[in-house]
Each structure stands twice: as structure tokens, then as C-alpha cells.
Coordinates of C-alpha atoms in Angstrom, one line a residue:
Chain A
S1 CA 11.9 0.2 13.7
Y2 CA 10.1 3.0 12.0
E3 CA 9.2 2.8 8.2
L4 CA 8.2 5.1 5.7
T5 CA 6.5 3.6 2.3
Q6 CA 6.4 5.3 -1.0
P7 CA 5.1 4.1 -4.2
P8 CA 8.1 2.8 -6.2
S9 CA 6.9 4.6 -9.2
V10 CA 4.6 7.7 -10.6
S11 CA 4.0 8.6 -14.2
V12 CA 2.7 12.0 -15.2
S13 CA 2.1 14.2 -18.4
P14 CA 3.7 17.0 -19.0
G15 CA 1.8 20.1 -17.6
Q16 CA 0.0 17.7 -15.3
T17 CA -0.1 17.3 -11.5
A18 CA 1.8 14.8 -9.9
S19 CA 1.1 13.2 -6.3
I20 CA 3.8 11.3 -4.5
T21 CA 2.8 10.0 -1.0
C22 CA 4.9 8.8 1.8
S23 CA 3.0 6.8 4.4
G24 CA 4.3 6.2 8.1
D25 CA 2.8 5.3 11.4
K26 CA 1.5 8.9 12.8
L27 CA 3.9 10.8 10.3
G28 CA 1.5 13.9 10.8
E29 CA 2.7 14.3 14.2
Q30 CA 6.5 14.9 13.1
Y31 CA 7.9 17.1 10.5
A32 CA 8.4 15.8 6.8
S33 CA 10.9 16.7 4.3
W34 CA 11.2 16.0 0.6
Y35 CA 14.4 15.7 -1.7
Q36 CA 14.7 15.3 -5.5
Q37 CA 17.5 13.2 -6.4
K38 CA 18.9 13.1 -10.4
P39 CA 21.2 10.3 -11.4
G40 CA 24.6 11.2 -10.5
Q41 CA 23.7 13.7 -8.1
S42 CA 23.1 14.6 -4.6
P43 CA 20.0 14.9 -3.0
V44 CA 18.2 18.5 -3.3
L45 CA 15.7 19.5 -0.6
V46 CA 12.6 20.7 -1.9
I47 CA 10.2 20.7 0.8
Y48 CA 10.9 21.1 4.5
Q49 CA 8.4 21.0 7.4
D50 CA 5.8 19.6 5.5
S51 CA 4.9 22.4 2.9
K52 CA 7.7 25.2 3.0
R53 CA 10.0 25.8 -0.2
P54 CA 13.7 26.6 0.1
S55 CA 14.5 29.5 -1.7
G56 CA 15.3 28.3 -5.3
I57 CA 12.6 25.9 -5.6
P58 CA 9.7 26.4 -7.9
E59 CA 6.0 27.6 -6.6
R60 CA 5.0 24.7 -8.4
F61 CA 6.4 22.1 -5.5
S62 CA 3.8 22.2 -2.3
G63 CA 3.6 19.8 0.5
S64 CA 1.2 18.7 3.2
N65 CA 1.3 16.1 6.3
S66 CA -1.4 14.8 8.1
G67 CA -2.5 11.5 9.7
N68 CA -0.4 9.0 8.5
T69 CA 0.7 10.4 5.1
A70 CA 2.9 13.3 3.6
T71 CA 2.2 14.1 0.1
L72 CA 4.7 16.1 -2.4
T73 CA 2.6 17.6 -4.9
I74 CA 4.1 19.1 -8.5
S75 CA 1.6 21.3 -10.2
G76 CA 2.1 21.7 -14.1
T77 CA 5.1 19.0 -14.0
Q78 CA 8.1 19.6 -16.3
A79 CA 10.6 17.3 -17.7
M80 CA 12.9 18.6 -15.7
D81 CA 11.2 17.5 -12.6
E82 CA 11.7 13.8 -13.6
A83 CA 13.8 12.2 -11.0
D84 CA 13.8 10.0 -7.9
Y85 CA 12.1 11.5 -5.2
Y86 CA 12.5 10.5 -0.9
C87 CA 10.6 11.5 1.9
L88 CA 12.7 12.2 5.3
T89 CA 11.2 12.4 9.2
W90 CA 12.6 11.9 12.4
D91 CA 11.6 8.8 14.5
S92 CA 12.4 9.6 18.3
S93 CA 16.0 8.5 17.8
S94 CA 17.0 8.4 14.1
W95 CA 16.2 9.9 10.6
V96 CA 14.3 7.6 8.3
F97 CA 14.3 7.9 4.6
G98 CA 11.3 6.4 2.5
G99 CA 12.1 3.7 -0.1
G100 CA 12.0 6.5 -2.9
T101 CA 9.7 7.2 -6.1
K102 CA 10.5 7.6 -9.5
L103 CA 8.8 10.1 -11.1
T104 CA 8.5 9.8 -15.0
V105 CA 7.4 12.5 -17.3
L106 CA 5.9 10.9 -20.4
Chain B
Q1 CA 27.3 30.3 -1.1
V2 CA 26.7 27.4 1.3
Q3 CA 29.2 24.7 0.3
L4 CA 29.9 21.4 1.6
V5 CA 33.0 19.7 -0.2
Q6 CA 33.8 16.1 0.3
S7 CA 37.2 14.0 -0.2
G8 CA 37.7 12.1 -3.2
A9 CA 36.8 8.3 -3.9
E10 CA 38.2 5.3 -1.8
V11 CA 39.0 1.7 -2.8
K12 CA 39.5 -0.3 0.5
R13 CA 40.1 -3.8 1.4
P14 CA 37.3 -5.9 3.4
G15 CA 38.6 -5.4 7.4
A16 CA 40.1 -1.8 6.7
S17 CA 38.6 1.8 7.6
V18 CA 37.5 4.7 5.7
K19 CA 37.8 8.3 6.6
V20 CA 35.8 10.9 4.5
S21 CA 36.0 14.7 5.3
C22 CA 33.3 17.3 4.6
K23 CA 34.5 21.0 4.4
A24 CA 31.9 23.2 4.9
S25 CA 31.8 26.8 3.7
G26 CA 29.6 30.1 3.4
Y27 CA 28.3 29.9 6.7
T28 CA 29.3 29.5 10.5
F29 CA 30.4 26.1 11.0
T30 CA 29.5 25.7 14.6
S31 CA 25.9 26.9 14.3
Y32 CA 24.5 23.8 12.5
A33 CA 25.0 20.1 12.7
I34 CA 26.4 18.0 10.0
Q35 CA 24.5 14.4 9.3
W36 CA 26.2 11.5 7.4
V37 CA 24.1 9.6 4.8
R38 CA 25.1 6.6 2.7
Q39 CA 23.4 5.1 -0.6
A40 CA 24.3 2.1 -2.2
P41 CA 23.3 1.8 -5.8
G42 CA 19.8 1.9 -6.6
H43 CA 19.0 2.0 -3.0
R44 CA 17.2 4.5 -0.8
P45 CA 19.8 6.8 1.2
E46 CA 20.3 5.6 5.0
W47 CA 21.3 7.8 7.8
M48 CA 24.4 6.8 9.9
G49 CA 24.7 9.7 12.4
W50 CA 25.1 13.5 13.2
I51 CA 27.6 15.5 15.0
N52 CA 26.8 18.8 16.6
A53 CA 29.7 20.9 15.0
G54 CA 29.2 23.6 18.1
N55 CA 29.8 21.3 20.9
G56 CA 31.1 18.1 19.2
N57 CA 28.1 15.9 20.5
T58 CA 27.4 13.0 18.2
K59 CA 24.6 10.6 17.6
Y60 CA 24.5 7.4 15.9
S61 CA 22.3 4.9 14.3
Q62 CA 22.1 1.8 15.9
K63 CA 22.9 -0.1 13.1
F64 CA 26.5 1.6 12.8
Q65 CA 27.0 2.6 16.1
D66 CA 29.7 0.2 16.9
R67 CA 31.8 0.9 13.7
V68 CA 31.3 4.7 12.9
T69 CA 32.8 7.6 14.2
I70 CA 32.2 11.4 13.6
T71 CA 34.2 14.1 14.7
R72 CA 34.9 17.6 13.5
D73 CA 37.7 20.3 13.3
T74 CA 36.3 23.6 14.2
P75 CA 39.3 25.6 12.9
A76 CA 39.1 23.9 9.9
N77 CA 35.3 23.7 9.3
T78 CA 35.7 20.4 8.7
A79 CA 33.4 17.2 9.6
Y80 CA 34.7 13.5 9.4
M81 CA 33.2 10.2 9.3
E82 CA 35.5 6.9 9.6
L83 CA 33.9 3.5 9.4
S84 CA 35.7 0.5 10.4
S85 CA 35.6 -3.1 9.6
L86 CA 34.6 -2.6 6.4
R87 CA 32.6 -5.4 4.3
S88 CA 31.4 -5.6 0.6
E89 CA 28.0 -4.3 1.5
D90 CA 29.4 -0.9 2.6
T91 CA 30.0 -0.1 -0.9
A92 CA 27.9 2.9 -1.5
I93 CA 28.1 6.6 -1.8
Y94 CA 28.8 8.6 1.2
F95 CA 27.2 11.9 1.8
C96 CA 27.6 14.8 4.3
A97 CA 24.6 17.3 4.9
R98 CA 23.9 19.9 6.8
L99 CA 21.0 20.1 9.1
G100 CA 18.7 23.1 8.9
P101 CA 15.0 23.3 10.1
S102 CA 14.1 20.0 10.5
A103 CA 15.3 18.8 7.1
F104 CA 18.9 18.2 5.4
D105 CA 19.6 21.8 3.5
M106 CA 22.3 21.6 1.8
W107 CA 24.4 18.3 0.8
G108 CA 27.7 17.4 -0.1
Q109 CA 28.8 16.2 -3.3
G110 CA 29.0 12.7 -2.5
T111 CA 32.2 10.4 -1.8
M112 CA 32.1 7.1 -3.5
V113 CA 33.6 4.0 -1.2
T114 CA 34.2 0.7 -3.0
V115 CA 35.1 -2.5 -0.4
S116 CA 36.8 -4.9 -2.7
S117 CA 39.6 -7.8 -2.3

């Protein structure tokens, strides 16, 4: 079965740039989306179709997807961005989530 | 505004079934598919299946296809997910989500299902 791999944790200082990767075989040939999940809350879509931002999502969130890796970038990271982040893609017959990355803003 | 509101928490015995509802509002229910996703404590979300709310067609994850049934009631703008033969490993939060452009663009608040004897 298809797998998406994310680093378990990423740390960033306030105001700096955080990058979270999601790796999977030929991931760049499918759309990737990204979700932010804070404790006790439902996931929230922050990036869809690799690089598009839903309305209401701050411009500091951006995404890219090429080759085997999709990347979520948060520029000027704020304390409120501390959360778990999951990538998602469609693989021929099922939706597949990445293992999740805990973003810590130190 | 677009909203998905799920039914309340459930506690079930092993071997029982559970049926979770997801009521949509703020958009045309039949124009979008509804996904069902579960998340065990400390684990990644796990896709279970979906229903095309317009024509009722369904697709299930291989992992769950023998135990899950997803239905919808179009006059009530509501989708349902029923999971049978429950075991302790099915203890999780169950979410419904709307399928937007290649992504799940709106999520319900989640329904905690606890399986315990």
C-alpha cells in the first residue's frame, strides 16, 4: 500500500520559516493537500492542489510538490501555528494521510 | 456558512455496531462527496470511505470494506457511517469531511466512539 512519510517533529523560532516535508513515490504526479490540527480540534485545510490557499488561510502558508516530495512552508511562523500537520494524497484507490509532523514554535 | 454537524459520542460493547451521522448545511448537499475518516488517539487520520451525495455511489477502503456502510438521506442533507463487529481497536474519533477540489475542505467536529466491555 502507498505510504507518505513526514518528519515526526519540526521546531522553529517565532518569525522564522518552517518547512515540513511529505515524501512518497511519485507524489509529484498527484495533488497533495495539507491539514493543520490543534489538540482536541478537527483538521483544517491549509493548502490544496499542492499550492493553493483556501480563503481565510494566512498568506504565510505556502506549498509545493515535485518529484517525490511535497513541502509545506510557513513563513514568519507565529505561536498560533503550533500544531500537528498532515499531508494527504489520492493513490489510485484510496486517500492516504502522512504520519503527521508536530510543529513546535520555540 | 458551510457546516458539518455530527452526532454525539457513543460507547459500544465489542461485537456491536455504531452509526454516526453527519448533517450538512450552507451548501448544496448533493453537489459534493462526503468522506469518513477516523483518528485513534495519537495516530494519523485514516480514510474509511466516501459517498457521492448526489447519486449515492460509495467507495470503501480495503481495510474497512467488510465492516463499513456509508449511506445518505438527501432530503435530510445527512450522511451516515455504520461500522459493525466493533473491537477495542476501533476506539477513535470519527470525522466526516466534504470533498472539495482534491482535498477535504470542511470537516465535522468529530464523534468519539469508545469500544469497551
